[in-house]
Coordinates of C-alpha atoms and ligand atoms in Angstrom, one line a residue:
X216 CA 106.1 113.1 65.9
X217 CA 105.4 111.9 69.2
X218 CA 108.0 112.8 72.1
X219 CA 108.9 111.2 75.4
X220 CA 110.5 113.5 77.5
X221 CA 111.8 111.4 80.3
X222 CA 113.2 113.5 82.9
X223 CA 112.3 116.9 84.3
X224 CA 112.7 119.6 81.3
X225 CA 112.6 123.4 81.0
X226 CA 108.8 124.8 80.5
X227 CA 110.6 126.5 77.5
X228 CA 111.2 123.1 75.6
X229 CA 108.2 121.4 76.2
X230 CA 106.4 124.2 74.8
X231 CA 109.0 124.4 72.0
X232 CA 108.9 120.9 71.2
X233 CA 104.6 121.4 70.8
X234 CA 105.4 124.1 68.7
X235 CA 106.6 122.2 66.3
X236 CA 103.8 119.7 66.1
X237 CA 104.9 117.0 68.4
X238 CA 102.6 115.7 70.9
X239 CA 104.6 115.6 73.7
X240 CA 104.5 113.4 77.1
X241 CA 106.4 114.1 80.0
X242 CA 107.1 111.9 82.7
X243 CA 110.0 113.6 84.6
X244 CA 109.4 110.1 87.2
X245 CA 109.2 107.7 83.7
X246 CA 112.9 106.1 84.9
X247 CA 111.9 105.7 89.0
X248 CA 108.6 103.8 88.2
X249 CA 108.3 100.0 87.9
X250 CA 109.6 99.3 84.3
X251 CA 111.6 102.2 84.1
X252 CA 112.1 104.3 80.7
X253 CA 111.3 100.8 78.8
X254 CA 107.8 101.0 79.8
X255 CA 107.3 104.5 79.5
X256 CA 108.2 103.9 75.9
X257 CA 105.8 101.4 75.1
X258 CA 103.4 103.2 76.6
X259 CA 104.0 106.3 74.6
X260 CA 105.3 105.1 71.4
X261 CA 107.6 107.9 70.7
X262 CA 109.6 108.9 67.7
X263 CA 111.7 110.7 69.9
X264 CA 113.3 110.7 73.7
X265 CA 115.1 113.1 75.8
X266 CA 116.2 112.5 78.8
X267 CA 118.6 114.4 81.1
X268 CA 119.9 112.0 83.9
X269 CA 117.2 109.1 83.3
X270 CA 119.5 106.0 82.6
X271 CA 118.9 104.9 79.1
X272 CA 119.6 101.2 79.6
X273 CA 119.7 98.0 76.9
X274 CA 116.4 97.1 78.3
X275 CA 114.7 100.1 77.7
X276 CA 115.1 99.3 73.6
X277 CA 113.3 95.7 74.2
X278 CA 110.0 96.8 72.5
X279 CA 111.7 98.7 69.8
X280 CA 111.6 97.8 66.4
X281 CA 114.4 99.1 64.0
X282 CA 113.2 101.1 61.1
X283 CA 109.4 100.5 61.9
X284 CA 107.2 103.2 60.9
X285 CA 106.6 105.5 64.1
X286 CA 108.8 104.2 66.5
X287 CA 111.9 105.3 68.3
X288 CA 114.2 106.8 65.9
X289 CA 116.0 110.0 68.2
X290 CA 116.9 110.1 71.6
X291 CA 118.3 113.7 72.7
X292 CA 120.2 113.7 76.0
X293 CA 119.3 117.3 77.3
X294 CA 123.4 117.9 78.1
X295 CA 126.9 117.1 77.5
X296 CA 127.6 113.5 78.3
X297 CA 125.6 110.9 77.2
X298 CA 126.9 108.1 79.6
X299 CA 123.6 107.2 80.6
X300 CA 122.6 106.3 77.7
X301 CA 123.5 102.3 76.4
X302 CA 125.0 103.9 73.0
X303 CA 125.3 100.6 71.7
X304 CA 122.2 99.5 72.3
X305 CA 120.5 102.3 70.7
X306 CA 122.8 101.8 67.7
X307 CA 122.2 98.3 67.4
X308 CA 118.1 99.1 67.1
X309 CA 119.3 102.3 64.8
X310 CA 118.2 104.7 67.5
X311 CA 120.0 108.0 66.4
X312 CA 121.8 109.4 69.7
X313 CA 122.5 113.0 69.8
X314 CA 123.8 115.4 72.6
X315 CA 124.1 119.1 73.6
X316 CA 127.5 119.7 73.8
X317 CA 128.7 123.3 74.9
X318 CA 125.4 124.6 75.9
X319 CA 125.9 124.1 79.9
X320 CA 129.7 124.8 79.9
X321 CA 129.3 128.5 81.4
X322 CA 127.7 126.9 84.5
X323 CA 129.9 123.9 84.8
X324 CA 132.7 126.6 84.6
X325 CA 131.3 129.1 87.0
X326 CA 130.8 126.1 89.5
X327 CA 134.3 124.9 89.0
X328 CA 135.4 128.4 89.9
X329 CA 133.0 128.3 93.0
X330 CA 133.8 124.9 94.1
X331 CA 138.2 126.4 94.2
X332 CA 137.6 129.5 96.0
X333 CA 135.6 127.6 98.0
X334 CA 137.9 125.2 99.2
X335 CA 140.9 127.8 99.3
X336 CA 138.8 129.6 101.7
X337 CA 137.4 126.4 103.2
X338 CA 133.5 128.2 103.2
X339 CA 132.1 124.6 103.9
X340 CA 134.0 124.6 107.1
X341 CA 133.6 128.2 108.2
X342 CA 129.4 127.8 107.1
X343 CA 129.6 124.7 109.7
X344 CA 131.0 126.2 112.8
X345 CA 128.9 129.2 112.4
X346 CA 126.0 127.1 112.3
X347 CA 127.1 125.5 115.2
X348 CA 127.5 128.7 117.0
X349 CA 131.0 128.8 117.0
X350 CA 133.3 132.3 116.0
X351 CA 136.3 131.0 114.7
X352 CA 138.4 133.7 112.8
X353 CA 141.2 132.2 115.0
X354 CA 141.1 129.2 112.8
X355 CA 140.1 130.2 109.7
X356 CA 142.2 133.1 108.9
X357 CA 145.5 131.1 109.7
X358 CA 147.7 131.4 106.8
X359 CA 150.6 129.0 105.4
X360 CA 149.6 124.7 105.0
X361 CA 146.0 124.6 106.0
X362 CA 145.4 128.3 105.4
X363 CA 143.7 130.2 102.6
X364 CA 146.5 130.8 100.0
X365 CA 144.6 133.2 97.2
X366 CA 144.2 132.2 93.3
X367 CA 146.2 135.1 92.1
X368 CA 149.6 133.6 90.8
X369 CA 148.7 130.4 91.8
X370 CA 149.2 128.0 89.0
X371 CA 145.8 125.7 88.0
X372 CA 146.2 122.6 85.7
X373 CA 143.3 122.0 83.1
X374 CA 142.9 118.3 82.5
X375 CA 140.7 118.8 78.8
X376 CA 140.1 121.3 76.8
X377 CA 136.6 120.8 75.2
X378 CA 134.0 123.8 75.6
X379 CA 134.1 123.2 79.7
X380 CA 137.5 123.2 79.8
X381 CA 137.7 126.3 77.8
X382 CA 135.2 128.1 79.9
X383 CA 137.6 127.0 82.6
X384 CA 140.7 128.6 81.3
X385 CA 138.9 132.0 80.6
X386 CA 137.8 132.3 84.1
X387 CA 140.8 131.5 85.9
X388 CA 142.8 133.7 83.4
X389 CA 140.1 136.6 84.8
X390 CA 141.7 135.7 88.5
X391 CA 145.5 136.3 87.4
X392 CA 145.7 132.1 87.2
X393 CA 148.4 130.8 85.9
X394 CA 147.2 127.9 83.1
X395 CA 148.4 124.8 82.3
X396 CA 146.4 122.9 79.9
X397 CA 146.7 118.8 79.3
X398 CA 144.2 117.1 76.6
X399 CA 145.0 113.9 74.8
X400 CA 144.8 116.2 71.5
X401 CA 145.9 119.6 72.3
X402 CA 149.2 121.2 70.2
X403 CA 150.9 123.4 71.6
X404 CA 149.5 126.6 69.2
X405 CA 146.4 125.4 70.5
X406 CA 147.1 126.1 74.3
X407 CA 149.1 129.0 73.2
X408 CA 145.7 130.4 71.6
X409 CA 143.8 129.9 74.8
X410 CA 146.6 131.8 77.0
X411 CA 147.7 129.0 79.1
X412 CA 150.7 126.9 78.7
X413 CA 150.9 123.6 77.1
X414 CA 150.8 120.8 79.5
X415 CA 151.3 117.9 77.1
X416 CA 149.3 115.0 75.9
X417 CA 149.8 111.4 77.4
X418 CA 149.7 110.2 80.8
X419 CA 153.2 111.2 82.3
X420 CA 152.4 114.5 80.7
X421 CA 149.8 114.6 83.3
X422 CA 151.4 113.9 86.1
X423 CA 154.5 115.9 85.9
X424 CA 151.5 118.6 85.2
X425 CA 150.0 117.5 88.3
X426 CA 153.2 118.3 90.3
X427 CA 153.5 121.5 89.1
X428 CA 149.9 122.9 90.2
X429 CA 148.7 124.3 92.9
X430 CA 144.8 123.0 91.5
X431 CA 144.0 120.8 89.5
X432 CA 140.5 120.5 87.5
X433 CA 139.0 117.8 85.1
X434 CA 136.7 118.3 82.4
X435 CA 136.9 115.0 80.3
X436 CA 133.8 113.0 79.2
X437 CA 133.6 109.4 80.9
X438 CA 134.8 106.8 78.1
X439 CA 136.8 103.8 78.7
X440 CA 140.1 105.8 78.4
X441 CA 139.1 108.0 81.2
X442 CA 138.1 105.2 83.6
X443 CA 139.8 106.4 86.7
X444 CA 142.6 108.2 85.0
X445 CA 143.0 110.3 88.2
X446 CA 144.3 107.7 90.2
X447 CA 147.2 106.7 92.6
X448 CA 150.1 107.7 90.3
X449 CA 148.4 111.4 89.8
X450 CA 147.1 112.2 93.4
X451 CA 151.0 110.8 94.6
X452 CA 152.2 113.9 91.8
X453 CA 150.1 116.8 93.4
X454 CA 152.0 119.2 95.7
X455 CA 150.8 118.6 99.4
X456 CA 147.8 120.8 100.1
X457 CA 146.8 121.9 97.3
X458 CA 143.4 121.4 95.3
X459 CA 141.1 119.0 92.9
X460 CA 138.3 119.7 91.6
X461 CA 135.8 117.6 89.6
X462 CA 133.1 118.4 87.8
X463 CA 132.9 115.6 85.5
X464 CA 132.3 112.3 85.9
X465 CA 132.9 110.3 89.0
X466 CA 134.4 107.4 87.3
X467 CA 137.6 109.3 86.3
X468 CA 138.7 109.8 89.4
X469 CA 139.7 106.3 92.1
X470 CA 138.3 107.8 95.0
X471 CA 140.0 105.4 97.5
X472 CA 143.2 107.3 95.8
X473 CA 142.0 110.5 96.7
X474 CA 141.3 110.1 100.4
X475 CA 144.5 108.9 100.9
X476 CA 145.8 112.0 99.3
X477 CA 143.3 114.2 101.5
X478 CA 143.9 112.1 104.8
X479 CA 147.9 111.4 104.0
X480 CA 149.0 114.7 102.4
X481 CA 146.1 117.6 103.2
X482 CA 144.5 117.9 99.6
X483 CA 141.4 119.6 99.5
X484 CA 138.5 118.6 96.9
X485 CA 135.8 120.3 95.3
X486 CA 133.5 117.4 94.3
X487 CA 130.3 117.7 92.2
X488 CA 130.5 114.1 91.1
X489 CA 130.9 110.8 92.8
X490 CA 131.4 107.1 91.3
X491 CA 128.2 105.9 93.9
X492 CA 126.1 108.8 93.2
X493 CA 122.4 107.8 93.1
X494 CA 120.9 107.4 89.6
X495 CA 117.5 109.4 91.3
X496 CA 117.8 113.3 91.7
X497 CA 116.8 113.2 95.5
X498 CA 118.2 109.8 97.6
X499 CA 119.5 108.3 100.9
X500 CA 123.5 108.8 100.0
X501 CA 126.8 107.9 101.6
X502 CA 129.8 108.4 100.4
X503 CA 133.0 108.2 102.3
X504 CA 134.6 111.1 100.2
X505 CA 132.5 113.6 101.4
X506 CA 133.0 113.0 105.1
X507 CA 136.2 113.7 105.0
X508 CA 137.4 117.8 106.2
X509 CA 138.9 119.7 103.2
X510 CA 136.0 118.8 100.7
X511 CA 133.5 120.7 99.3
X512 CA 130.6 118.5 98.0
X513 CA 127.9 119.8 95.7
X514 CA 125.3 117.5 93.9
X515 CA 126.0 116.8 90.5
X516 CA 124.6 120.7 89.7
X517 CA 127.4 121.9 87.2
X518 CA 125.2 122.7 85.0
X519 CA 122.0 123.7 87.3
X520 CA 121.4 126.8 86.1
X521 CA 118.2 128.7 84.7
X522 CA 120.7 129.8 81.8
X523 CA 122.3 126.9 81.1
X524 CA 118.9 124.8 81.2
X525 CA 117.0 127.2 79.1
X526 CA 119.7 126.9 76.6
X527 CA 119.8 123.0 77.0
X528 CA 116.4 123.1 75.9
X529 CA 116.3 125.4 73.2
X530 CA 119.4 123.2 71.8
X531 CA 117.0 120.0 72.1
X532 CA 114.3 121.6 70.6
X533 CA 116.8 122.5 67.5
X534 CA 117.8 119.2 66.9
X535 CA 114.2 117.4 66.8
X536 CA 113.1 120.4 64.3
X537 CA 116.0 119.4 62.0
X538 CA 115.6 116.0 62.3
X539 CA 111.9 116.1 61.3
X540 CA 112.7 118.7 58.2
X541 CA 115.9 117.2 57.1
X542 CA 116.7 113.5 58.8
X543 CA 119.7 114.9 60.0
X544 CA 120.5 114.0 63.4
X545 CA 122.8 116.7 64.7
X546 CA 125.5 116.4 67.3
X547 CA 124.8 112.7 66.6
X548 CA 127.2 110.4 68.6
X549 CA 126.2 107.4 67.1
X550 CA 126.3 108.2 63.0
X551 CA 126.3 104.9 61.7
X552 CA 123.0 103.9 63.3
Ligands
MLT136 C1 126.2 117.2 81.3 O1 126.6 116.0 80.9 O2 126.1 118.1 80.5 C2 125.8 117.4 82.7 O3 126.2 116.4 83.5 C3 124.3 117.6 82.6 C4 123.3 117.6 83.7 O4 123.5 117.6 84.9 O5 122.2 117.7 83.3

């Protein structure tokens, strides 16, 4: 089978992915140049695509024809979400879509982690005014509103509880955490079973969760009953000062929400994903979030690790071996196509 891999991949899987037998291109620019993935693929004629953050868009499924012999049948999204990828439109041309979910939860977890401590202990700042030349224990050793307050005790609110959210909970239990977990699904067993405390399942759930926390961290896939579901009502819940951290997707939150919250009431944020974040891995960017003091900004890397990628890729090359044996797509998001 021929494979277009349309975004910049582990050695590991490309070499995986010829082991099988697949001729394999790889144009890690395919979605930046003129045409975008669209002409990539009718250049290449693949079975299969995988892409990573390369936008998957209607028009890139022009030139396919459904059910022809030797063209597009599998696209792999090399992670968790697949909200790049026009689902619809692949379905509607019987393009199987199929993810990797769980494989890059460690590292979205371990950044979580990094992105809380680090605005308890506001390292952004402190990195800053070092840089500038400027000693300032003064400053940043106050204690009390403003001040580092520690994680131990401090209670953190979980807003899913898929694989990330999980990873989450273990961590934050390792820092003497209290847990509060809120999913759409979750029983009360369940959140019993993961050592946190149940923190209920519909929206006024999740703001009288909100209140209670001294952080609060998302881990919900973008869909359109997540659209912005961290909004006005939710940021007016958390206590003043404390934290939120996403490492999602930046449509969940209302961003214009939580400045207000960080301008009005001294929240801090831990940000690795923004509703304007560029579409290309390196670009001019503003966002007005980011300027403002109490957040810590990282670049959509959650799950940027050698680990995490290495096992992204041996996950992708899994699923095109056993759809080439068997048919089967697996972790398919799109079964009926
Ligand atoms: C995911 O959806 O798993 C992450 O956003 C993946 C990534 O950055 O590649």
């Amino acid at each position: 089978m021929k494979i277009l891999i349309a975004d910049k991949f582990e050695k590991s899987g490309i070499e995986g992915l010829k082991s099988l037998g697949c001729e394999v291109f790889s144009e890690p620019d395919a979605g930046a140049l003129p045409g975008g993935v669209a002409a990539a693929i009718q250049r290449c004629n693949p079975g299969a695509l995988v892409v990573r953050s390369t936008k998957v868009t209607a028009a890139s499924f022009e030139g396919v024809v459904a059910g022809a012999p030797g063209s597009l049948r599998l696209i792999v999204r090399a992670g968790a979400g697949v909200d790049n990828i026009d689902v619809p439109a692949a379905s509607a041309k019987g393009v199987r879509v199929c993810n990797c979910p769980g494989m890059n939860a460690v590292a979205v977890a371990e950044l979580t982690m990094a992105l809380l401590l680090a605005c308890d202990r506001r390292v952004p700042e402190q990195t800053i005014a070092a840089r500038s030349g400027q000693w300032n224990k003064k400053e940043f050793s106050k204690t009390g509103l403003g001040g580092a307050r520690g994680l131990k005790g401090s209670t953190l609110g979980v807003v899913g509880a898929g694989a990330i959210g999980r990873a989450v909970i273990k961590r934050a239990i390792a820092f003497e955490m209290r847990v509060i977990v809120w999913s759409r699904s979750i029983t009360r067993e369940h959140a019993r079973d993961l050592g946190a405390e149940w923190g209920g399942i519909d929206t006024p759930a999740l703001h009288a969760m909100a209140a209670k926390c001294d952080a609060v961290t998302v881990h919900l896939p973008a869909a359109p009953d997540t659209n912005k579901l961290l909004g006005r009502e939710f940021f007016a819940a958390m206590k003043p000062g404390a934290v939120f951290i996403n490492t999602s997707r930046g449509s969940l939150v209302d961003e214009a929400a939580l400045r207000e919250a960080i301008t009005g009431k001294g929240l801090r944020a831990g940000l690795d994903v923004f509703d304007n974040q560029p579409s290309a891995t390196a670009a001019e960017w503003v966002n007005e979030t980011v300027r403002l003091a109490g957040v810590c900004a990282t670049h959509h890397t959650g799950a940027s690790t050698d680990q995490a990628q290495l096992a992204v890729a041996e996950e992708t090359v899994r699923i095109v071996k056993v759809f080439m044996e068997t048919g089967r797509a697996e972790n398919c998001v799109n079964e009926r196509a």
